[in-house]
Amino acid sequence: MTKGEGRRARKRCVGIACGPNGAAALVAVSAFLVFGLNNTETSALPAYVMELGGGPFVAGLQNSLFVLVAVLLRIPLERVVERRGGRFAMILGALGYTLPCLLMASCTELWQIVVLRLAQALGLAAFQPSVSQYLAASSPAPVLGRHLGIVRFATTASLMVGPVSVFPLIGEHGYGTFFAVLAVAGACGAAIACALPARRPAAAPETPASEERRPNPDDAGLPMTRRQKALLLAGPFLLASGYSVVMNFGQLLSRNVLAGCNDGVLFACLSAGGLAGSLVAGWAADRFGPKRAVACTIAANGLGLLLMGTAPGPLPVLAGALLCGAGYFGGIATLIAAAGTSLGGGASTFLARQQSGLDLGMIVGGLAAGLMMQAGLPLAAAFSTASAAAAAALLAWGMMYPRRNDA
């Protein structure tokens, strides 16, 4: 047996040993580590930027530019994912996070941190979409939804575990050790991605010419007006704007209100609310329809932001984080479900627009909060403004979205 034949045989053995369930478990662990790196770093960097001399605007700007560059990179990287497969893109994305993070461990200049943070946009652009692509290629249709749910649970849980377990290193050993630990987590995520068997989407079966234009009643969906489309796009934008305020300046809020507590406790509560909210909101959307389900999640998000910005004590702030997380993660899930139900099999383009609205909200929320604080307004004003935006969204949704379970 030649060396090439032996290598191919080993790959076949790995592919057989790592069945669909095993591959999904590895993807979940890799996503937990890599998204845990991203979530922890996103929440910690604004405070570090301000310690290095940057103002609140620069602190929010670096995270907003990070998302913007990732959105721009995502378009050309789609071809890489299609040509090389999701596994390659996952490895590329994990390394895109890890290598700059490793360099940050020895950097102490503000411009170096900002440049390396923007370099990490390759990680967000490559890793995030490739996870779903890989699962779609490796999971049988009857269990695909279950596998996607497991990975979504892992990525949400990473926000619960990451900051609360890694933030104490900053106070005890400094940011150099903090970035080194994150780099180790990213390297482990990349190594697990390398262990995945390479799989590509199966070629679609050829359709007879007589059936090419035959409409499928299951894919027809229900008619959706421009007003409904506008609401389903505005919802992710406004929810993500408030979420961006928390991710950018939540650590500063913790230091102001939760003095003596681990800074990561607030983010753990945010994630715990998200885990519960996603499950409850999904059930509510099926049971009562999207109008009521989305309205409840927007209300929870707005109330949570208001409590975080104005409550005087630790317990109300932590309760606000729970409500904010439940409203954000549950709201995104129900808004996506509402679009999918209304459009049926033709929802893919609109869902991509919803993702773009979410990304834009992340950019705008961080920039707006940074500008407000740079102008001398207190941190509470940024949270209260985000809460007011959620209240406006709730009012528009209640007045304009149709009241029907199958909308």
C-alpha positions as a Markdown table, in Angstrom:
| # | Residue | x | y | z |
|---|---|---|---|---|
| 1 | Met | 0.0 | 0.0 | 0.0 |
| 2 | Thr | 1.4 | 3.4 | -1.0 |
| 3 | Lys | 1.5 | 6.4 | 1.4 |
| 4 | Gly | -1.4 | 8.1 | -0.5 |
| 5 | Glu | -3.5 | 5.0 | -0.3 |
| 6 | Gly | -2.8 | 4.6 | 3.4 |
| 7 | Arg | -3.8 | 8.2 | 4.0 |
| 8 | Arg | -7.1 | 7.8 | 2.1 |
| 9 | Ala | -7.8 | 4.6 | 4.1 |
| 10 | Arg | -7.3 | 6.4 | 7.4 |
| 11 | Lys | -9.6 | 9.2 | 6.3 |
| 12 | Arg | -12.3 | 6.5 | 5.4 |
| 13 | Cys | -11.9 | 4.9 | 8.8 |
| 14 | Val | -12.3 | 8.3 | 10.6 |
| 15 | Gly | -15.4 | 9.0 | 8.5 |
| 16 | Ile | -16.9 | 5.6 | 9.4 |
| 17 | Ala | -16.1 | 6.0 | 13.1 |
| 18 | Cys | -17.4 | 9.6 | 13.2 |
| 19 | Gly | -21.0 | 9.1 | 12.1 |
| 20 | Pro | -23.5 | 12.0 | 11.8 |
| 21 | Asn | -24.2 | 12.1 | 15.6 |
| 22 | Gly | -20.4 | 12.0 | 16.3 |
| 23 | Ala | -19.7 | 14.7 | 13.8 |
| 24 | Ala | -22.5 | 16.9 | 15.2 |
| 25 | Ala | -21.0 | 16.5 | 18.7 |
| 26 | Leu | -17.6 | 17.5 | 17.5 |
| 27 | Val | -19.0 | 20.5 | 15.7 |
| 28 | Ala | -20.9 | 21.5 | 18.9 |
| 29 | Val | -17.7 | 21.3 | 21.0 |
| 30 | Ser | -15.7 | 23.2 | 18.4 |
| 31 | Ala | -18.4 | 25.9 | 18.1 |
| 32 | Phe | -18.6 | 26.2 | 21.9 |
| 33 | Leu | -14.8 | 26.9 | 22.1 |
| 34 | Val | -14.6 | 29.2 | 19.2 |
| 35 | Phe | -17.8 | 31.2 | 19.9 |
| 36 | Gly | -16.8 | 31.2 | 23.5 |
| 37 | Leu | -13.6 | 32.9 | 22.5 |
| 38 | Asn | -15.5 | 35.5 | 20.4 |
| 39 | Asn | -18.2 | 36.2 | 23.0 |
| 40 | Thr | -15.7 | 36.6 | 25.8 |
| 41 | Glu | -13.4 | 38.8 | 23.8 |
| 42 | Thr | -16.2 | 40.9 | 22.4 |
| 43 | Ser | -17.4 | 41.7 | 26.0 |
| 44 | Ala | -14.0 | 42.3 | 27.4 |
| 45 | Leu | -12.3 | 44.4 | 24.7 |
| 46 | Pro | -14.2 | 47.7 | 25.2 |
| 47 | Ala | -13.0 | 48.1 | 28.8 |
| 48 | Tyr | -9.4 | 47.2 | 27.7 |
| 49 | Val | -9.6 | 49.8 | 24.8 |
| 50 | Met | -10.6 | 52.4 | 27.3 |
| 51 | Glu | -7.8 | 51.4 | 29.7 |
| 52 | Leu | -5.4 | 51.9 | 26.8 |
| 53 | Gly | -6.6 | 55.5 | 26.3 |
| 54 | Gly | -9.4 | 55.1 | 23.8 |
| 55 | Gly | -12.7 | 56.8 | 24.5 |
| 56 | Pro | -16.1 | 55.1 | 24.7 |
| 57 | Phe | -16.7 | 55.8 | 21.0 |
| 58 | Val | -13.5 | 53.9 | 20.0 |
| 59 | Ala | -14.4 | 51.1 | 22.4 |
| 60 | Gly | -17.7 | 50.6 | 20.6 |
| 61 | Leu | -16.2 | 51.3 | 17.2 |
| 62 | Gln | -13.7 | 48.5 | 17.2 |
| 63 | Asn | -16.5 | 45.8 | 17.8 |
| 64 | Ser | -18.7 | 47.5 | 15.2 |
| 65 | Leu | -16.0 | 47.5 | 12.6 |
| 66 | Phe | -15.2 | 43.9 | 13.4 |
| 67 | Val | -18.7 | 42.9 | 12.5 |
| 68 | Leu | -18.8 | 45.1 | 9.4 |
| 69 | Val | -15.5 | 43.7 | 8.0 |
| 70 | Ala | -16.9 | 40.2 | 8.7 |
| 71 | Val | -20.0 | 41.0 | 6.7 |
| 72 | Leu | -18.0 | 42.2 | 3.8 |
| 73 | Leu | -15.7 | 39.2 | 3.9 |
| 74 | Arg | -18.6 | 36.8 | 4.0 |
| 75 | Ile | -19.5 | 37.3 | 0.4 |
| 76 | Pro | -16.2 | 36.2 | -1.2 |
| 77 | Leu | -15.8 | 33.4 | 1.4 |
| 78 | Glu | -19.1 | 31.8 | 0.3 |
| 79 | Arg | -17.2 | 30.6 | -2.8 |
| 80 | Val | -14.5 | 29.1 | -0.6 |
| 81 | Val | -17.1 | 27.2 | 1.4 |
| 82 | Glu | -18.8 | 25.9 | -1.7 |
| 83 | Arg | -15.5 | 24.8 | -3.3 |
| 84 | Arg | -13.6 | 23.5 | -0.3 |
| 85 | Gly | -16.4 | 22.4 | 2.0 |
| 86 | Gly | -17.6 | 23.5 | 5.5 |
| 87 | Arg | -14.8 | 21.7 | 7.3 |
| 88 | Phe | -12.1 | 23.7 | 5.6 |
| 89 | Ala | -13.9 | 27.0 | 6.3 |
| 90 | Met | -14.4 | 26.0 | 10.0 |
| 91 | Ile | -10.6 | 25.4 | 10.3 |
| 92 | Leu | -9.9 | 28.7 | 8.5 |
| 93 | Gly | -12.3 | 30.6 | 10.8 |
| 94 | Ala | -11.0 | 29.1 | 14.0 |
| 95 | Leu | -7.5 | 30.0 | 13.0 |
| 96 | Gly | -8.7 | 33.4 | 12.0 |
| 97 | Tyr | -9.8 | 33.9 | 15.6 |
| 98 | Thr | -6.8 | 32.2 | 17.3 |
| 99 | Leu | -3.7 | 33.6 | 15.6 |
| 100 | Pro | -4.6 | 37.3 | 16.1 |
| 101 | Cys | -5.7 | 36.5 | 19.7 |
| 102 | Leu | -2.3 | 34.9 | 20.3 |
| 103 | Leu | -0.5 | 38.0 | 19.1 |
| 104 | Met | -2.7 | 40.2 | 21.3 |
| 105 | Ala | -1.2 | 38.6 | 24.3 |
| 106 | Ser | 2.1 | 40.5 | 23.7 |
| 107 | Cys | 0.5 | 43.8 | 22.5 |
| 108 | Thr | 0.0 | 46.8 | 24.7 |
| 109 | Glu | -0.6 | 49.6 | 22.1 |
| 110 | Leu | -4.2 | 50.6 | 21.3 |
| 111 | Trp | -3.6 | 50.6 | 17.5 |
| 112 | Gln | -2.2 | 47.1 | 17.6 |
| 113 | Ile | -5.2 | 45.7 | 19.5 |
| 114 | Val | -7.7 | 47.4 | 17.0 |
| 115 | Val | -5.8 | 46.1 | 14.0 |
| 116 | Leu | -5.6 | 42.6 | 15.3 |
| 117 | Arg | -9.3 | 42.7 | 16.2 |
| 118 | Leu | -10.2 | 43.6 | 12.7 |
| 119 | Ala | -8.0 | 40.8 | 11.4 |
| 120 | Gln | -10.2 | 38.4 | 13.5 |
| 121 | Ala | -13.1 | 39.3 | 11.3 |
| 122 | Leu | -11.9 | 36.5 | 9.1 |
| 123 | Gly | -12.9 | 34.1 | 11.9 |
| 124 | Leu | -16.4 | 35.4 | 12.2 |
| 125 | Ala | -16.9 | 35.5 | 8.4 |
| 126 | Ala | -15.6 | 32.0 | 7.8 |
| 127 | Phe | -16.6 | 30.0 | 10.9 |
| 128 | Gln | -20.2 | 31.2 | 11.5 |
| 129 | Pro | -21.8 | 30.2 | 8.2 |
| 130 | Ser | -19.6 | 27.1 | 7.7 |
| 131 | Val | -21.1 | 25.4 | 10.8 |
| 132 | Ser | -24.5 | 25.2 | 9.3 |
| 133 | Gln | -23.2 | 24.2 | 5.9 |
| 134 | Tyr | -21.2 | 21.4 | 7.3 |
| 135 | Leu | -24.1 | 20.0 | 9.4 |
| 136 | Ala | -26.4 | 20.3 | 6.3 |
| 137 | Ala | -23.9 | 18.1 | 4.4 |
| 138 | Ser | -23.2 | 15.6 | 7.1 |
| 139 | Ser | -26.6 | 15.2 | 8.9 |
| 140 | Pro | -29.5 | 13.1 | 7.5 |
| 141 | Ala | -32.6 | 15.2 | 7.0 |
| 142 | Pro | -34.6 | 13.6 | 9.9 |
| 143 | Val | -32.0 | 14.7 | 12.5 |
| 144 | Leu | -30.7 | 17.9 | 10.9 |
| 145 | Gly | -32.9 | 20.2 | 13.0 |
| 146 | Arg | -31.9 | 18.4 | 16.2 |
| 147 | His | -28.2 | 18.8 | 15.3 |
| 148 | Leu | -28.6 | 22.5 | 14.5 |
| 149 | Gly | -30.4 | 22.9 | 17.8 |
| 150 | Ile | -27.6 | 21.2 | 19.8 |
| 151 | Val | -25.0 | 23.5 | 18.2 |
| 152 | Arg | -27.1 | 26.6 | 18.8 |
| 153 | Phe | -27.4 | 25.5 | 22.4 |
| 154 | Ala | -23.6 | 25.1 | 22.7 |
| 155 | Thr | -22.9 | 28.6 | 21.2 |
| 156 | Thr | -25.4 | 30.2 | 23.5 |
| 157 | Ala | -24.0 | 28.4 | 26.5 |
| 158 | Ser | -20.5 | 29.6 | 25.6 |
| 159 | Leu | -21.6 | 33.1 | 26.6 |
| 160 | Met | -22.7 | 31.7 | 30.0 |
| 161 | Val | -19.4 | 29.9 | 30.7 |
| 162 | Gly | -16.8 | 32.0 | 28.9 |
| 163 | Pro | -16.8 | 35.4 | 30.6 |
| 164 | Val | -17.5 | 34.1 | 34.1 |
| 165 | Ser | -14.6 | 31.6 | 33.9 |
| 166 | Val | -12.1 | 33.7 | 32.1 |
| 167 | Phe | -12.7 | 37.3 | 33.3 |
| 168 | Pro | -11.0 | 36.7 | 36.7 |
| 169 | Leu | -7.7 | 36.2 | 34.9 |
| 170 | Ile | -7.7 | 39.8 | 33.9 |
| 171 | Gly | -7.7 | 41.0 | 37.5 |
| 172 | Glu | -5.2 | 38.4 | 38.7 |
| 173 | His | -2.8 | 38.1 | 35.8 |
| 174 | Gly | -3.6 | 40.9 | 33.3 |
| 175 | Tyr | -4.8 | 40.9 | 29.7 |
| 176 | Gly | -1.8 | 39.1 | 28.3 |
| 177 | Thr | -2.8 | 35.9 | 30.2 |
| 178 | Phe | -6.4 | 36.5 | 29.3 |
| 179 | Phe | -5.7 | 36.6 | 25.5 |
| 180 | Ala | -3.3 | 33.6 | 25.8 |
| 181 | Val | -6.1 | 31.5 | 27.4 |
| 182 | Leu | -8.5 | 32.5 | 24.7 |
| 183 | Ala | -6.0 | 31.5 | 22.1 |
| 184 | Val | -5.7 | 28.1 | 23.6 |
| 185 | Ala | -9.5 | 27.7 | 23.4 |
| 186 | Gly | -9.4 | 28.7 | 19.8 |
| 187 | Ala | -6.6 | 26.3 | 19.0 |
| 188 | Cys | -8.5 | 23.5 | 20.6 |
| 189 | Gly | -11.5 | 24.4 | 18.5 |
| 190 | Ala | -9.4 | 24.4 | 15.3 |
| 191 | Ala | -7.9 | 21.0 | 16.3 |
| 192 | Ile | -11.4 | 19.5 | 16.7 |
| 193 | Ala | -12.5 | 20.9 | 13.4 |
| 194 | Cys | -9.4 | 19.3 | 11.8 |
| 195 | Ala | -10.6 | 15.9 | 13.2 |
| 196 | Leu | -13.9 | 16.2 | 11.4 |
| 197 | Pro | -14.3 | 14.0 | 8.3 |
| 198 | Ala | -14.4 | 16.1 | 5.1 |
| 199 | Arg | -17.9 | 16.1 | 3.7 |
| 200 | Arg | -19.6 | 18.1 | 0.9 |
| 201 | Pro | -23.2 | 18.7 | 0.1 |
| 202 | Ala | -24.6 | 15.9 | -2.1 |
| 203 | Ala | -25.4 | 16.9 | -5.6 |
| 204 | Ala | -29.1 | 17.7 | -6.2 |
| 205 | Pro | -30.9 | 15.0 | -8.2 |
| 206 | Glu | -31.8 | 16.0 | -11.7 |
| 207 | Thr | -35.4 | 17.0 | -12.1 |
| 208 | Pro | -37.3 | 15.9 | -15.3 |
| 209 | Ala | -38.0 | 18.8 | -17.6 |
| 210 | Ser | -41.8 | 18.1 | -17.3 |
| 211 | Glu | -41.5 | 18.8 | -13.5 |
| 212 | Glu | -39.1 | 21.7 | -13.4 |
| 213 | Arg | -41.8 | 24.4 | -13.3 |
| 214 | Arg | -44.4 | 22.5 | -11.4 |
| 215 | Pro | -45.2 | 24.4 | -8.2 |
| 216 | Asn | -44.9 | 22.7 | -4.9 |
| 217 | Pro | -47.8 | 23.6 | -2.6 |
| 218 | Asp | -45.6 | 22.9 | 0.5 |
| 219 | Asp | -43.2 | 25.6 | -0.6 |
| 220 | Ala | -45.7 | 28.2 | -1.5 |
| 221 | Gly | -46.1 | 29.7 | 1.9 |
| 222 | Leu | -48.5 | 32.4 | 2.8 |
| 223 | Pro | -48.6 | 35.9 | 1.2 |
| 224 | Met | -46.6 | 38.5 | 3.1 |
| 225 | Thr | -47.2 | 42.2 | 2.7 |
| 226 | Arg | -44.4 | 44.8 | 2.5 |
| 227 | Arg | -45.5 | 46.0 | 5.9 |
| 228 | Gln | -44.9 | 42.5 | 7.4 |
| 229 | Lys | -41.6 | 42.2 | 5.7 |
| 230 | Ala | -40.5 | 45.6 | 7.1 |
| 231 | Leu | -41.5 | 44.5 | 10.6 |
| 232 | Leu | -39.7 | 41.2 | 10.3 |
| 233 | Leu | -36.5 | 43.0 | 9.2 |
| 234 | Ala | -36.8 | 45.8 | 11.7 |
| 235 | Gly | -37.2 | 43.4 | 14.6 |
| 236 | Pro | -33.8 | 41.7 | 14.4 |
| 237 | Phe | -32.1 | 45.1 | 13.8 |
| 238 | Leu | -33.6 | 46.7 | 16.9 |
| 239 | Leu | -33.1 | 43.6 | 19.1 |
| 240 | Ala | -29.5 | 43.4 | 18.0 |
| 241 | Ser | -28.9 | 47.1 | 18.6 |
| 242 | Gly | -29.8 | 46.6 | 22.3 |
| 243 | Tyr | -27.8 | 43.4 | 22.5 |
| 244 | Ser | -24.8 | 45.2 | 21.1 |
| 245 | Val | -25.0 | 47.8 | 23.9 |
| 246 | Val | -24.9 | 44.9 | 26.5 |
| 247 | Met | -22.0 | 43.1 | 24.8 |
| 248 | Asn | -19.9 | 46.3 | 24.4 |
| 249 | Phe | -20.5 | 47.9 | 27.8 |
| 250 | Gly | -21.9 | 45.1 | 30.0 |
| 251 | Gln | -18.5 | 44.7 | 31.7 |
| 252 | Leu | -18.4 | 48.5 | 32.5 |
| 253 | Leu | -22.0 | 48.1 | 34.0 |
| 254 | Ser | -20.8 | 45.2 | 36.0 |
| 255 | Arg | -17.9 | 47.1 | 37.5 |
| 256 | Asn | -20.2 | 50.0 | 38.4 |
| 257 | Val | -23.1 | 48.1 | 39.8 |
| 258 | Leu | -21.9 | 44.6 | 40.7 |
| 259 | Ala | -18.7 | 45.7 | 42.5 |
| 260 | Gly | -17.0 | 42.7 | 44.1 |
| 261 | Cys | -18.7 | 40.2 | 41.9 |
| 262 | Asn | -17.2 | 38.4 | 38.9 |
| 263 | Asp | -17.7 | 40.6 | 35.8 |
| 264 | Gly | -18.9 | 37.6 | 33.9 |
| 265 | Val | -21.9 | 36.9 | 36.1 |
| 266 | Leu | -24.0 | 39.5 | 34.1 |
| 267 | Phe | -23.2 | 37.7 | 30.9 |
| 268 | Ala | -23.9 | 34.3 | 32.5 |
| 269 | Cys | -27.4 | 35.6 | 33.4 |
| 270 | Leu | -27.8 | 37.0 | 29.8 |
| 271 | Ser | -27.0 | 33.6 | 28.4 |
| 272 | Ala | -29.2 | 31.7 | 30.9 |
| 273 | Gly | -32.1 | 33.9 | 29.9 |
| 274 | Gly | -31.3 | 33.2 | 26.2 |
| 275 | Leu | -31.3 | 29.5 | 26.7 |
| 276 | Ala | -34.7 | 29.5 | 28.5 |
| 277 | Gly | -36.2 | 32.2 | 26.2 |
| 278 | Ser | -35.4 | 30.4 | 23.0 |
| 279 | Leu | -37.2 | 27.3 | 24.2 |
| 280 | Val | -40.2 | 29.1 | 25.6 |
| 281 | Ala | -40.5 | 31.5 | 22.6 |
| 282 | Gly | -40.4 | 28.7 | 20.1 |
| 283 | Trp | -43.2 | 26.9 | 21.9 |
| 284 | Ala | -45.2 | 30.1 | 22.2 |
| 285 | Ala | -44.8 | 30.8 | 18.5 |
| 286 | Asp | -46.2 | 27.4 | 17.6 |
| 287 | Arg | -49.0 | 27.6 | 20.2 |
| 288 | Phe | -50.1 | 31.3 | 19.9 |
| 289 | Gly | -48.7 | 32.5 | 16.6 |
| 290 | Pro | -45.9 | 35.0 | 15.9 |
| 291 | Lys | -47.8 | 38.1 | 16.8 |
| 292 | Arg | -48.0 | 37.3 | 20.5 |
| 293 | Ala | -44.8 | 35.5 | 20.8 |
| 294 | Val | -42.7 | 38.2 | 19.2 |
| 295 | Ala | -44.5 | 40.9 | 21.2 |
| 296 | Cys | -43.7 | 39.1 | 24.5 |
| 297 | Thr | -40.0 | 38.7 | 23.5 |
| 298 | Ile | -39.6 | 42.4 | 22.5 |
| 299 | Ala | -41.3 | 43.4 | 25.8 |
| 300 | Ala | -38.9 | 41.2 | 27.8 |
| 301 | Asn | -35.9 | 42.6 | 26.0 |
| 302 | Gly | -37.0 | 46.2 | 26.5 |
| 303 | Leu | -37.8 | 45.7 | 30.2 |
| 304 | Gly | -34.5 | 44.0 | 30.7 |
| 305 | Leu | -32.5 | 46.8 | 29.2 |
| 306 | Leu | -34.4 | 49.3 | 31.3 |
| 307 | Leu | -33.7 | 47.4 | 34.5 |
| 308 | Met | -30.0 | 47.1 | 33.6 |
| 309 | Gly | -29.8 | 50.9 | 32.9 |
| 310 | Thr | -31.7 | 52.3 | 35.8 |
| 311 | Ala | -31.9 | 49.7 | 38.6 |
| 312 | Pro | -29.9 | 50.7 | 41.7 |
| 313 | Gly | -28.9 | 47.3 | 43.0 |
| 314 | Pro | -27.2 | 44.1 | 41.8 |
| 315 | Leu | -30.3 | 41.8 | 41.9 |
| 316 | Pro | -32.5 | 44.0 | 39.6 |
| 317 | Val | -29.6 | 44.3 | 37.1 |
| 318 | Leu | -29.1 | 40.6 | 37.0 |
| 319 | Ala | -32.8 | 40.1 | 36.6 |
| 320 | Gly | -32.7 | 42.6 | 33.7 |
| 321 | Ala | -29.9 | 40.6 | 32.1 |
| 322 | Leu | -32.0 | 37.5 | 32.3 |
| 323 | Leu | -35.0 | 39.3 | 30.7 |
| 324 | Cys | -32.8 | 40.9 | 28.1 |
| 325 | Gly | -31.2 | 37.5 | 27.1 |
| 326 | Ala | -34.6 | 35.8 | 27.0 |
| 327 | Gly | -36.0 | 38.6 | 24.8 |
| 328 | Tyr | -33.1 | 38.8 | 22.4 |
| 329 | Phe | -32.5 | 35.1 | 21.7 |
| 330 | Gly | -36.2 | 34.2 | 21.9 |
| 331 | Gly | -37.1 | 37.2 | 19.7 |
| 332 | Ile | -34.6 | 36.3 | 17.0 |
| 333 | Ala | -35.9 | 32.7 | 17.0 |
| 334 | Thr | -39.5 | 33.7 | 16.7 |
| 335 | Leu | -38.9 | 36.4 | 14.0 |
| 336 | Ile | -37.1 | 33.8 | 11.9 |
| 337 | Ala | -39.9 | 31.3 | 12.5 |
| 338 | Ala | -42.5 | 34.0 | 11.5 |
| 339 | Ala | -40.6 | 34.6 | 8.2 |
| 340 | Gly | -40.1 | 30.9 | 7.5 |
| 341 | Thr | -43.8 | 30.2 | 8.1 |
| 342 | Ser | -45.0 | 33.1 | 5.9 |
| 343 | Leu | -42.6 | 32.3 | 3.0 |
| 344 | Gly | -42.3 | 28.5 | 3.1 |
| 345 | Gly | -39.6 | 27.1 | 0.8 |
| 346 | Gly | -38.9 | 30.6 | -0.6 |
| 347 | Ala | -37.6 | 32.0 | 2.7 |
| 348 | Ser | -33.9 | 31.6 | 2.1 |
| 349 | Thr | -33.3 | 35.1 | 0.5 |
| 350 | Phe | -35.4 | 36.8 | 3.1 |
| 351 | Leu | -33.7 | 35.0 | 6.0 |
| 352 | Ala | -30.4 | 36.2 | 4.7 |
| 353 | Arg | -31.8 | 39.8 | 4.8 |
| 354 | Gln | -32.8 | 39.2 | 8.4 |
| 355 | Gln | -29.2 | 38.2 | 9.2 |
| 356 | Ser | -28.0 | 41.3 | 7.5 |
| 357 | Gly | -30.4 | 43.4 | 9.6 |
| 358 | Leu | -29.1 | 41.7 | 12.7 |
| 359 | Asp | -25.5 | 42.4 | 11.8 |
| 360 | Leu | -26.3 | 46.0 | 11.0 |
| 361 | Gly | -28.0 | 46.3 | 14.4 |
| 362 | Met | -24.9 | 45.0 | 16.1 |
| 363 | Ile | -22.9 | 47.7 | 14.3 |
| 364 | Val | -25.3 | 50.6 | 15.0 |
| 365 | Gly | -26.0 | 49.7 | 18.6 |
| 366 | Gly | -22.3 | 49.7 | 19.6 |
| 367 | Leu | -21.6 | 52.9 | 17.7 |
| 368 | Ala | -24.6 | 54.8 | 19.1 |
| 369 | Ala | -23.8 | 53.8 | 22.7 |
| 370 | Gly | -20.2 | 54.8 | 22.3 |
| 371 | Leu | -21.2 | 58.2 | 20.8 |
| 372 | Met | -23.6 | 58.9 | 23.7 |
| 373 | Met | -20.9 | 58.1 | 26.3 |
| 374 | Gln | -18.3 | 60.0 | 24.4 |
| 375 | Ala | -20.6 | 63.1 | 24.5 |
| 376 | Gly | -20.7 | 62.8 | 28.3 |
| 377 | Leu | -24.0 | 61.0 | 28.8 |
| 378 | Pro | -24.0 | 58.2 | 31.5 |
| 379 | Leu | -24.0 | 54.5 | 30.7 |
| 380 | Ala | -27.6 | 54.4 | 31.9 |
| 381 | Ala | -28.6 | 56.6 | 29.0 |
| 382 | Ala | -27.4 | 54.1 | 26.4 |
| 383 | Phe | -29.3 | 51.3 | 28.0 |
| 384 | Ser | -32.4 | 53.4 | 28.4 |
| 385 | Thr | -32.3 | 54.5 | 24.8 |
| 386 | Ala | -32.0 | 50.9 | 23.7 |
| 387 | Ser | -35.1 | 50.1 | 25.9 |
| 388 | Ala | -37.0 | 53.0 | 24.3 |
| 389 | Ala | -36.2 | 51.6 | 20.8 |
| 390 | Ala | -37.6 | 48.2 | 21.9 |
| 391 | Ala | -40.7 | 49.9 | 23.2 |
| 392 | Ala | -41.2 | 51.7 | 19.8 |
| 393 | Ala | -40.7 | 48.3 | 18.0 |
| 394 | Leu | -43.3 | 46.7 | 20.3 |
| 395 | Leu | -45.8 | 49.4 | 19.6 |
| 396 | Ala | -45.3 | 49.1 | 15.8 |
| 397 | Trp | -45.5 | 45.3 | 16.0 |
| 398 | Gly | -48.7 | 45.4 | 18.0 |
| 399 | Met | -50.4 | 47.9 | 15.7 |
| 400 | Met | -49.3 | 46.5 | 12.3 |
| 401 | Tyr | -48.6 | 42.8 | 12.4 |
| 402 | Pro | -51.7 | 40.7 | 11.7 |
| 403 | Arg | -53.3 | 38.7 | 14.5 |
| 404 | Arg | -53.4 | 35.2 | 13.2 |
| 405 | Asn | -51.6 | 32.0 | 14.3 |
| 406 | Asp | -50.6 | 31.0 | 10.7 |
| 407 | Ala | -49.2 | 34.3 | 9.7 |
